[in-house]
PDB file of C-alpha atoms in Angstrom:
ATOM      1  CA  ALA A   1      -0.271  -0.245  -0.101  1.00 71.00           C
ATOM      2  CA  GLN A   2       1.491   3.471  -0.216  1.00 80.00           C
ATOM      3  CA  SER A   3       1.848   5.970   2.464  1.00 88.00           C
ATOM      4  CA  VAL A   4       3.336   9.393   2.062  1.00 93.00           C
ATOM      5  CA  THR A   5       5.326  10.587   5.136  1.00 95.00           C
ATOM      6  CA  GLN A   6       5.577  14.656   5.247  1.00 96.00           C
ATOM      7  CA  LEU A   7       8.733  15.351   8.297  1.00 93.00           C
ATOM      8  CA  GLY A   8       7.526  18.643  10.279  1.00 91.00           C
ATOM      9  CA  SER A   9       3.762  19.877   9.687  1.00 92.00           C
ATOM     10  CA  HIS A  10       6.008  23.477   9.888  1.00 95.00           C
ATOM     11  CA  VAL A  11       8.579  25.097   8.589  1.00 97.00           C
ATOM     12  CA  SER A  12      10.497  28.471   8.825  1.00 97.00           C
ATOM     13  CA  VAL A  13      12.738  30.533   6.903  1.00 97.00           C
ATOM     14  CA  SER A  14      14.180  33.619   6.896  1.00 97.00           C
ATOM     15  CA  GLU A  15      13.432  35.047   3.019  1.00 97.00           C
ATOM     16  CA  GLY A  16      16.550  34.469   0.736  1.00 97.00           C
ATOM     17  CA  ALA A  17      17.760  30.994   3.022  1.00 97.00           C
ATOM     18  CA  LEU A  18      17.463  27.862   1.545  1.00 97.00           C
ATOM     19  CA  VAL A  19      13.888  25.759   1.702  1.00 97.00           C
ATOM     20  CA  LEU A  20      13.903  22.360   2.616  1.00 98.00           C
ATOM     21  CA  LEU A  21      10.714  20.123   2.623  1.00 98.00           C
ATOM     22  CA  ARG A  22      10.977  16.175   3.741  1.00 97.00           C
ATOM     23  CA  CYS A  23       9.006  14.015   1.819  1.00 97.00           C
ATOM     24  CA  ASN A  24       9.257   9.891   2.055  1.00 96.00           C
ATOM     25  CA  TYR A  25       7.443   7.513   0.528  1.00 93.00           C
ATOM     26  CA  SER A  26       6.044   3.807   0.074  1.00 89.00           C
ATOM     27  CA  SER A  27       4.954   1.905  -3.567  1.00 81.00           C
ATOM     28  CA  SER A  28       5.207  -1.271  -4.083  1.00 73.00           C
ATOM     29  CA  VAL A  29       6.191  -0.429  -7.598  1.00 74.00           C
ATOM     30  CA  PRO A  30       7.590   2.214  -8.967  1.00 75.00           C
ATOM     31  CA  PRO A  31       5.406   5.611  -8.359  1.00 83.00           C
ATOM     32  CA  TYR A  32       5.324   8.661  -9.714  1.00 89.00           C
ATOM     33  CA  LEU A  33       5.995  11.179  -6.653  1.00 93.00           C
ATOM     34  CA  PHE A  34       4.208  14.865  -6.898  1.00 94.00           C
ATOM     35  CA  TRP A  35       4.298  18.212  -4.834  1.00 96.00           C
ATOM     36  CA  TYR A  36       1.487  20.685  -5.048  1.00 95.00           C
ATOM     37  CA  VAL A  37       1.016  23.484  -3.711  1.00 95.00           C
ATOM     38  CA  GLN A  38      -1.834  25.306  -2.083  1.00 92.00           C
ATOM     39  CA  TYR A  39      -2.278  28.823  -1.118  1.00 90.00           C
ATOM     40  CA  PRO A  40      -5.149  30.271   1.134  1.00 84.00           C
ATOM     41  CA  ASN A  41      -8.083  29.408  -0.223  1.00 78.00           C
ATOM     42  CA  GLN A  42      -7.088  28.157  -3.062  1.00 83.00           C
ATOM     43  CA  GLY A  43      -6.988  24.629  -4.455  1.00 85.00           C
ATOM     44  CA  LEU A  44      -3.705  22.600  -5.250  1.00 90.00           C
ATOM     45  CA  GLN A  45      -1.609  23.379  -7.712  1.00 92.00           C
ATOM     46  CA  LEU A  46       1.337  21.134  -9.711  1.00 92.00           C
ATOM     47  CA  LEU A  47       4.637  21.951  -8.616  1.00 95.00           C
ATOM     48  CA  LEU A  48       6.429  19.419 -10.202  1.00 95.00           C
ATOM     49  CA  LYS A  49       6.545  15.536 -10.724  1.00 92.00           C
ATOM     50  CA  TYR A  50       8.988  12.715 -10.986  1.00 92.00           C
ATOM     51  CA  THR A  51       7.342   9.766 -13.759  1.00 87.00           C
ATOM     52  CA  THR A  52      10.314   8.926 -14.985  1.00 83.00           C
ATOM     53  CA  GLY A  53      13.896   9.241 -15.964  1.00 84.00           C
ATOM     54  CA  ALA A  54      16.257  12.713 -14.578  1.00 86.00           C
ATOM     55  CA  THR A  55      15.963  11.693 -11.116  1.00 89.00           C
ATOM     56  CA  LEU A  56      16.487  16.010 -10.000  1.00 95.00           C
ATOM     57  CA  VAL A  57      13.046  17.367 -11.523  1.00 95.00           C
ATOM     58  CA  LYS A  58      12.729  21.131 -12.190  1.00 95.00           C
ATOM     59  CA  GLY A  59       9.258  22.551 -11.011  1.00 94.00           C
ATOM     60  CA  ILE A  60       7.398  26.289 -11.200  1.00 93.00           C
ATOM     61  CA  ASN A  61       8.561  28.853  -8.938  1.00 93.00           C
ATOM     62  CA  GLY A  62      12.766  27.823  -8.297  1.00 96.00           C
ATOM     63  CA  PHE A  63      11.609  24.740  -6.419  1.00 97.00           C
ATOM     64  CA  GLU A  64      13.185  21.286  -7.872  1.00 97.00           C
ATOM     65  CA  ALA A  65      13.066  17.782  -5.796  1.00 97.00           C
ATOM     66  CA  GLU A  66      15.491  14.811  -6.125  1.00 95.00           C
ATOM     67  CA  PHE A  67      13.936  11.291  -6.242  1.00 94.00           C
ATOM     68  CA  LYS A  68      16.256   9.083  -4.141  1.00 93.00           C
ATOM     69  CA  LYS A  69      15.171   5.407  -4.535  1.00 90.00           C
ATOM     70  CA  SER A  70      17.749   3.988  -2.242  1.00 91.00           C
ATOM     71  CA  GLU A  71      16.318   6.488   0.717  1.00 93.00           C
ATOM     72  CA  THR A  72      12.301   6.128  -0.760  1.00 93.00           C
ATOM     73  CA  SER A  73      12.453   9.978  -0.418  1.00 95.00           C
ATOM     74  CA  PHE A  74      11.398  12.804  -2.779  1.00 96.00           C
ATOM     75  CA  HIS A  75      12.637  16.083  -0.696  1.00 97.00           C
ATOM     76  CA  LEU A  76      11.503  19.363  -2.503  1.00 98.00           C
ATOM     77  CA  THR A  77      14.275  22.019  -2.254  1.00 98.00           C
ATOM     78  CA  LYS A  78      14.453  26.115  -3.110  1.00 98.00           C
ATOM     79  CA  PRO A  79      17.874  27.708  -2.937  1.00 97.00           C
ATOM     80  CA  SER A  80      16.191  30.813  -2.431  1.00 97.00           C
ATOM     81  CA  ALA A  81      12.779  31.171   0.119  1.00 97.00           C
ATOM     82  CA  HIS A  82      10.370  34.268  -1.379  1.00 96.00           C
ATOM     83  CA  MET A  83       7.774  35.680   1.076  1.00 96.00           C
ATOM     84  CA  SER A  84       5.489  34.355  -2.204  1.00 95.00           C
ATOM     85  CA  ASP A  85       6.031  30.975  -1.333  1.00 96.00           C
ATOM     86  CA  ALA A  86       4.428  30.711   2.007  1.00 96.00           C
ATOM     87  CA  ALA A  87       1.643  28.633   1.539  1.00 96.00           C
ATOM     88  CA  GLU A  88       0.764  24.203   2.286  1.00 95.00           C
ATOM     89  CA  TYR A  89       3.094  22.066   0.530  1.00 97.00           C
ATOM     90  CA  PHE A  90       2.139  18.519  -0.086  1.00 96.00           C
ATOM     91  CA  CYS A  91       3.780  15.638  -1.132  1.00 96.00           C
ATOM     92  CA  ALA A  92       1.473  12.925  -2.818  1.00 94.00           C
ATOM     93  CA  VAL A  93       2.774   9.057  -4.504  1.00 91.00           C
ATOM     94  CA  SER A  94       0.354   7.860  -7.534  1.00 87.00           C
ATOM     95  CA  ASP A  95       0.004   4.265  -8.376  1.00 79.00           C
ATOM     96  CA  ARG A  96      -1.435   3.640 -11.715  1.00 75.00           C
ATOM     97  CA  TYR A  97      -4.604   1.195 -12.582  1.00 70.00           C
ATOM     98  CA  THR A  98      -6.767   0.738 -14.998  1.00 68.00           C
ATOM     99  CA  GLY A  99      -9.410   3.409 -13.809  1.00 65.00           C
ATOM    100  CA  GLY A 100      -6.565   5.861 -13.246  1.00 70.00           C
ATOM    101  CA  PHE A 101      -4.127   6.817 -10.538  1.00 76.00           C
ATOM    102  CA  LYS A 102      -4.854   6.665  -7.287  1.00 80.00           C
ATOM    103  CA  THR A 103      -3.148   9.507  -5.427  1.00 87.00           C
ATOM    104  CA  ILE A 104      -2.111   9.899  -1.833  1.00 89.00           C
ATOM    105  CA  PHE A 105      -1.063  12.859  -0.125  1.00 92.00           C
ATOM    106  CA  GLY A 106       0.782  13.375   2.399  1.00 94.00           C
ATOM    107  CA  ALA A 107      -0.037  15.552   5.881  1.00 93.00           C
ATOM    108  CA  GLY A 108       1.205  18.870   4.596  1.00 94.00           C
ATOM    109  CA  THR A 109       3.679  21.355   5.127  1.00 96.00           C
ATOM    110  CA  ARG A 110       3.276  25.071   6.165  1.00 95.00           C
ATOM    111  CA  LEU A 111       5.781  27.372   5.207  1.00 97.00           C
ATOM    112  CA  PHE A 112       6.595  30.191   6.554  1.00 97.00           C
ATOM    113  CA  VAL A 113       8.567  33.121   4.985  1.00 97.00           C
ATOM    114  CA  LYS A 114       9.719  35.521   7.713  1.00 96.00           C
ATOM    115  CA  ALA A 115      11.256  39.095   6.391  1.00 93.00           C
TER     116      ALA A 115
ATOM    117  CA  GLU B   1      -5.849  27.724 -19.604  1.00 72.00           C
ATOM    118  CA  PRO B   2      -8.037  24.665 -19.472  1.00 72.00           C
ATOM    119  CA  GLU B   3      -9.518  24.715 -15.427  1.00 90.00           C
ATOM    120  CA  VAL B   4     -11.373  22.458 -13.625  1.00 94.00           C
ATOM    121  CA  THR B   5     -14.651  24.680 -11.841  1.00 95.00           C
ATOM    122  CA  GLN B   6     -16.699  23.721  -9.279  1.00 96.00           C
ATOM    123  CA  THR B   7     -19.908  25.074  -7.170  1.00 96.00           C
ATOM    124  CA  PRO B   8     -21.034  26.340  -5.080  1.00 96.00           C
ATOM    125  CA  SER B   9     -17.991  27.360  -3.478  1.00 94.00           C
ATOM    126  CA  HIS B  10     -19.070  27.425  -0.020  1.00 96.00           C
ATOM    127  CA  GLN B  11     -22.323  25.398   1.197  1.00 97.00           C
ATOM    128  CA  VAL B  12     -24.261  25.869   4.811  1.00 97.00           C
ATOM    129  CA  THR B  13     -26.728  22.968   5.440  1.00 97.00           C
ATOM    130  CA  GLN B  14     -28.147  21.507   8.790  1.00 97.00           C
ATOM    131  CA  MET B  15     -27.599  18.107   9.446  1.00 97.00           C
ATOM    132  CA  GLY B  16     -29.401  15.299   7.585  1.00 97.00           C
ATOM    133  CA  GLN B  17     -29.817  17.416   4.703  1.00 97.00           C
ATOM    134  CA  GLU B  18     -28.535  16.159   1.545  1.00 97.00           C
ATOM    135  CA  VAL B  19     -25.768  17.846  -0.772  1.00 98.00           C
ATOM    136  CA  ILE B  20     -25.122  17.673  -4.133  1.00 97.00           C
ATOM    137  CA  LEU B  21     -21.450  19.466  -5.135  1.00 98.00           C
ATOM    138  CA  ARG B  22     -20.913  19.882  -8.554  1.00 97.00           C
ATOM    139  CA  CYS B  23     -17.833  19.942 -10.816  1.00 97.00           C
ATOM    140  CA  VAL B  24     -16.867  20.862 -14.402  1.00 96.00           C
ATOM    141  CA  PRO B  25     -13.631  18.717 -15.039  1.00 94.00           C
ATOM    142  CA  ILE B  26     -11.134  19.591 -18.026  1.00 92.00           C
ATOM    143  CA  SER B  27     -13.035  18.757 -21.294  1.00 88.00           C
ATOM    144  CA  ASN B  28     -10.788  16.216 -22.777  1.00 85.00           C
ATOM    145  CA  HIS B  29      -9.666  15.188 -19.920  1.00 89.00           C
ATOM    146  CA  LEU B  30     -11.458  11.187 -18.769  1.00 87.00           C
ATOM    147  CA  TYR B  31     -10.648  10.200 -15.408  1.00 90.00           C
ATOM    148  CA  PHE B  32     -12.447  12.004 -12.239  1.00 93.00           C
ATOM    149  CA  TYR B  33     -12.063  12.350  -8.167  1.00 94.00           C
ATOM    150  CA  TRP B  34     -13.174  13.934  -5.703  1.00 96.00           C
ATOM    151  CA  TYR B  35     -11.072  14.730  -2.684  1.00 96.00           C
ATOM    152  CA  ARG B  36     -11.705  16.304   0.976  1.00 96.00           C
ATOM    153  CA  GLN B  37      -9.751  18.282   3.575  1.00 93.00           C
ATOM    154  CA  ILE B  38     -10.715  18.647   6.696  1.00 92.00           C
ATOM    155  CA  LEU B  39      -9.767  21.763   8.244  1.00 87.00           C
ATOM    156  CA  GLY B  40      -5.694  21.785   9.318  1.00 81.00           C
ATOM    157  CA  GLN B  41      -5.531  18.063   8.175  1.00 85.00           C
ATOM    158  CA  LYS B  42      -4.725  16.295   4.700  1.00 86.00           C
ATOM    159  CA  VAL B  43      -6.259  16.215   1.605  1.00 91.00           C
ATOM    160  CA  GLU B  44      -8.055  12.631   1.629  1.00 93.00           C
ATOM    161  CA  PHE B  45      -8.602  10.178  -1.712  1.00 92.00           C
ATOM    162  CA  LEU B  46     -12.788   9.707  -1.530  1.00 95.00           C
ATOM    163  CA  VAL B  47     -13.223   8.048  -4.992  1.00 94.00           C
ATOM    164  CA  SER B  48     -11.957   7.772  -8.474  1.00 91.00           C
ATOM    165  CA  PHE B  49     -14.292   7.476 -11.682  1.00 92.00           C
ATOM    166  CA  TYR B  50     -13.827   6.867 -15.070  1.00 89.00           C
ATOM    167  CA  ASN B  51     -15.964   5.468 -18.249  1.00 87.00           C
ATOM    168  CA  ASN B  52     -19.184   5.718 -15.964  1.00 90.00           C
ATOM    169  CA  GLU B  53     -18.219   4.267 -13.449  1.00 91.00           C
ATOM    170  CA  ILE B  54     -16.103   4.088  -9.991  1.00 93.00           C
ATOM    171  CA  SER B  55     -13.047   2.640 -10.385  1.00 89.00           C
ATOM    172  CA  GLU B  56     -11.838   3.089  -6.804  1.00 88.00           C
ATOM    173  CA  LYS B  57     -12.978   4.087  -3.141  1.00 91.00           C
ATOM    174  CA  SER B  58     -11.569   4.634  -0.179  1.00 92.00           C
ATOM    175  CA  GLU B  59     -13.270   3.263   2.995  1.00 93.00           C
ATOM    176  CA  ILE B  60     -14.369   6.999   3.638  1.00 94.00           C
ATOM    177  CA  PHE B  61     -16.484   6.692   0.816  1.00 96.00           C
ATOM    178  CA  ASP B  62     -19.445   4.739   2.245  1.00 94.00           C
ATOM    179  CA  ASP B  63     -23.385   4.274   1.062  1.00 94.00           C
ATOM    180  CA  GLN B  64     -24.336   7.741   2.230  1.00 96.00           C
ATOM    181  CA  PHE B  65     -21.959   8.817  -0.312  1.00 97.00           C
ATOM    182  CA  SER B  66     -22.514   9.085  -4.587  1.00 97.00           C
ATOM    183  CA  VAL B  67     -21.196  10.167  -7.704  1.00 97.00           C
ATOM    184  CA  GLU B  68     -22.822  10.469 -11.090  1.00 95.00           C
ATOM    185  CA  ARG B  69     -21.663  12.139 -14.646  1.00 92.00           C
ATOM    186  CA  PRO B  70     -25.506  13.395 -15.300  1.00 86.00           C
ATOM    187  CA  ASP B  71     -24.173  14.802 -18.514  1.00 86.00           C
ATOM    188  CA  GLY B  72     -21.146  15.141 -21.047  1.00 77.00           C
ATOM    189  CA  SER B  73     -19.523  17.730 -18.722  1.00 86.00           C
ATOM    190  CA  ASN B  74     -20.689  17.583 -15.073  1.00 93.00           C
ATOM    191  CA  PHE B  75     -19.550  15.151 -12.308  1.00 96.00           C
ATOM    192  CA  THR B  76     -20.956  15.701  -8.879  1.00 97.00           C
ATOM    193  CA  LEU B  77     -20.719  14.299  -5.506  1.00 98.00           C
ATOM    194  CA  LYS B  78     -23.853  13.678  -3.404  1.00 98.00           C
ATOM    195  CA  ILE B  79     -24.036  13.004  -0.047  1.00 97.00           C
ATOM    196  CA  ARG B  80     -27.166  11.582   0.834  1.00 96.00           C
ATOM    197  CA  SER B  81     -27.725  12.860   4.746  1.00 95.00           C
ATOM    198  CA  THR B  82     -25.249  14.793   5.860  1.00 97.00           C
ATOM    199  CA  LYS B  83     -23.548  14.514   9.258  1.00 96.00           C
ATOM    200  CA  LEU B  84     -21.466  16.713  11.347  1.00 96.00           C
ATOM    201  CA  GLU B  85     -17.947  15.022  10.413  1.00 95.00           C
ATOM    202  CA  ASP B  86     -18.842  15.918   6.741  1.00 97.00           C
ATOM    203  CA  SER B  87     -17.708  19.468   6.593  1.00 97.00           C
ATOM    204  CA  ALA B  88     -14.777  20.041   5.036  1.00 97.00           C
ATOM    205  CA  MET B  89     -13.434  21.196   2.098  1.00 95.00           C
ATOM    206  CA  TYR B  90     -14.056  19.131  -1.127  1.00 97.00           C
ATOM    207  CA  PHE B  91     -11.708  19.360  -3.877  1.00 95.00           C
ATOM    208  CA  CYS B  92     -13.144  18.037  -7.472  1.00 96.00           C
ATOM    209  CA  ALA B  93     -10.098  17.131 -10.054  1.00 94.00           C
ATOM    210  CA  SER B  94      -9.392  15.598 -13.567  1.00 92.00           C
ATOM    211  CA  SER B  95      -6.821  13.557 -15.121  1.00 88.00           C
ATOM    212  CA  GLU B  96      -6.224  13.369 -19.308  1.00 82.00           C
ATOM    213  CA  ARG B  97      -6.918  10.227 -20.928  1.00 66.00           C
ATOM    214  CA  GLN B  98      -4.771   7.107 -20.845  1.00 61.00           C
ATOM    215  CA  GLY B  99      -1.717   7.212 -22.888  1.00 60.00           C
ATOM    216  CA  THR B 100      -0.921  10.899 -22.335  1.00 62.00           C
ATOM    217  CA  ASN B 101      -2.021  10.446 -18.639  1.00 66.00           C
ATOM    218  CA  THR B 102       1.401  11.524 -16.388  1.00 73.00           C
ATOM    219  CA  GLY B 103      -0.890  10.955 -13.279  1.00 78.00           C
ATOM    220  CA  GLU B 104      -1.239  14.571 -12.731  1.00 85.00           C
ATOM    221  CA  LEU B 105      -4.205  16.224 -11.232  1.00 89.00           C
ATOM    222  CA  PHE B 106      -5.848  19.239 -12.192  1.00 91.00           C
ATOM    223  CA  PHE B 107      -7.518  20.661  -9.065  1.00 92.00           C
ATOM    224  CA  GLY B 108     -10.216  22.921  -8.461  1.00 93.00           C
ATOM    225  CA  GLU B 109     -10.466  26.068  -6.546  1.00 92.00           C
ATOM    226  CA  GLY B 110     -12.935  23.577  -3.837  1.00 94.00           C
ATOM    227  CA  SER B 111     -16.369  23.349  -2.442  1.00 96.00           C
ATOM    228  CA  ARG B 112     -16.121  23.749   1.234  1.00 96.00           C
ATOM    229  CA  LEU B 113     -19.078  22.536   2.994  1.00 97.00           C
ATOM    230  CA  THR B 114     -20.294  23.281   6.904  1.00 97.00           C
ATOM    231  CA  VAL B 115     -23.099  20.932   8.478  1.00 97.00           C
ATOM    232  CA  LEU B 116     -24.359  22.634  11.068  1.00 96.00           C
TER     233      LEU B 116
END
């Protein structure tokens, strides 16, 4: 069965500092991995995804994530935080089946950015 | 840019009442989903729908829930007799047809349900 663990429900960084949001997953098959962002009172928006190929994935707004199979991790990073990055971030894992994809989300990490 | 739209954005109802939440997925998508997010908690999978039938559902999706695609555009979630614990944000999502589908979900902005 799939599962996703996000370490840290809240992360606080200063503007300009490195952002690191941790995600570990379990999946019985090669996973599709995603990071979604949720701004207040909005739906979830895809930041980036890993399906196959290069393990370092670049997404929108300067974010990137690296798929490490040996560590079953898919941590999200951004070299320099901006105030507009303050939001909730969800790591997700998908398994494909005939009827589509079953996507399981982590509990989320709220990112605070201090001026 | 195509988007998933949901109505209503907010509904307040009395316990025991029926509620229907509506979604218009992206037009060329074939897979449809409902998720819910109780305030401050994780996004939980409810149900997936493909080829006019439920393809998978979670343990949350019990007999009081149903989904329907009544025409070529709408996708609805019905809660037959609402309970207090049904209060949540409900998100509709869709994904592309098989072959081009990489599992990315396209979400609507959600319908907030408040059960009193």
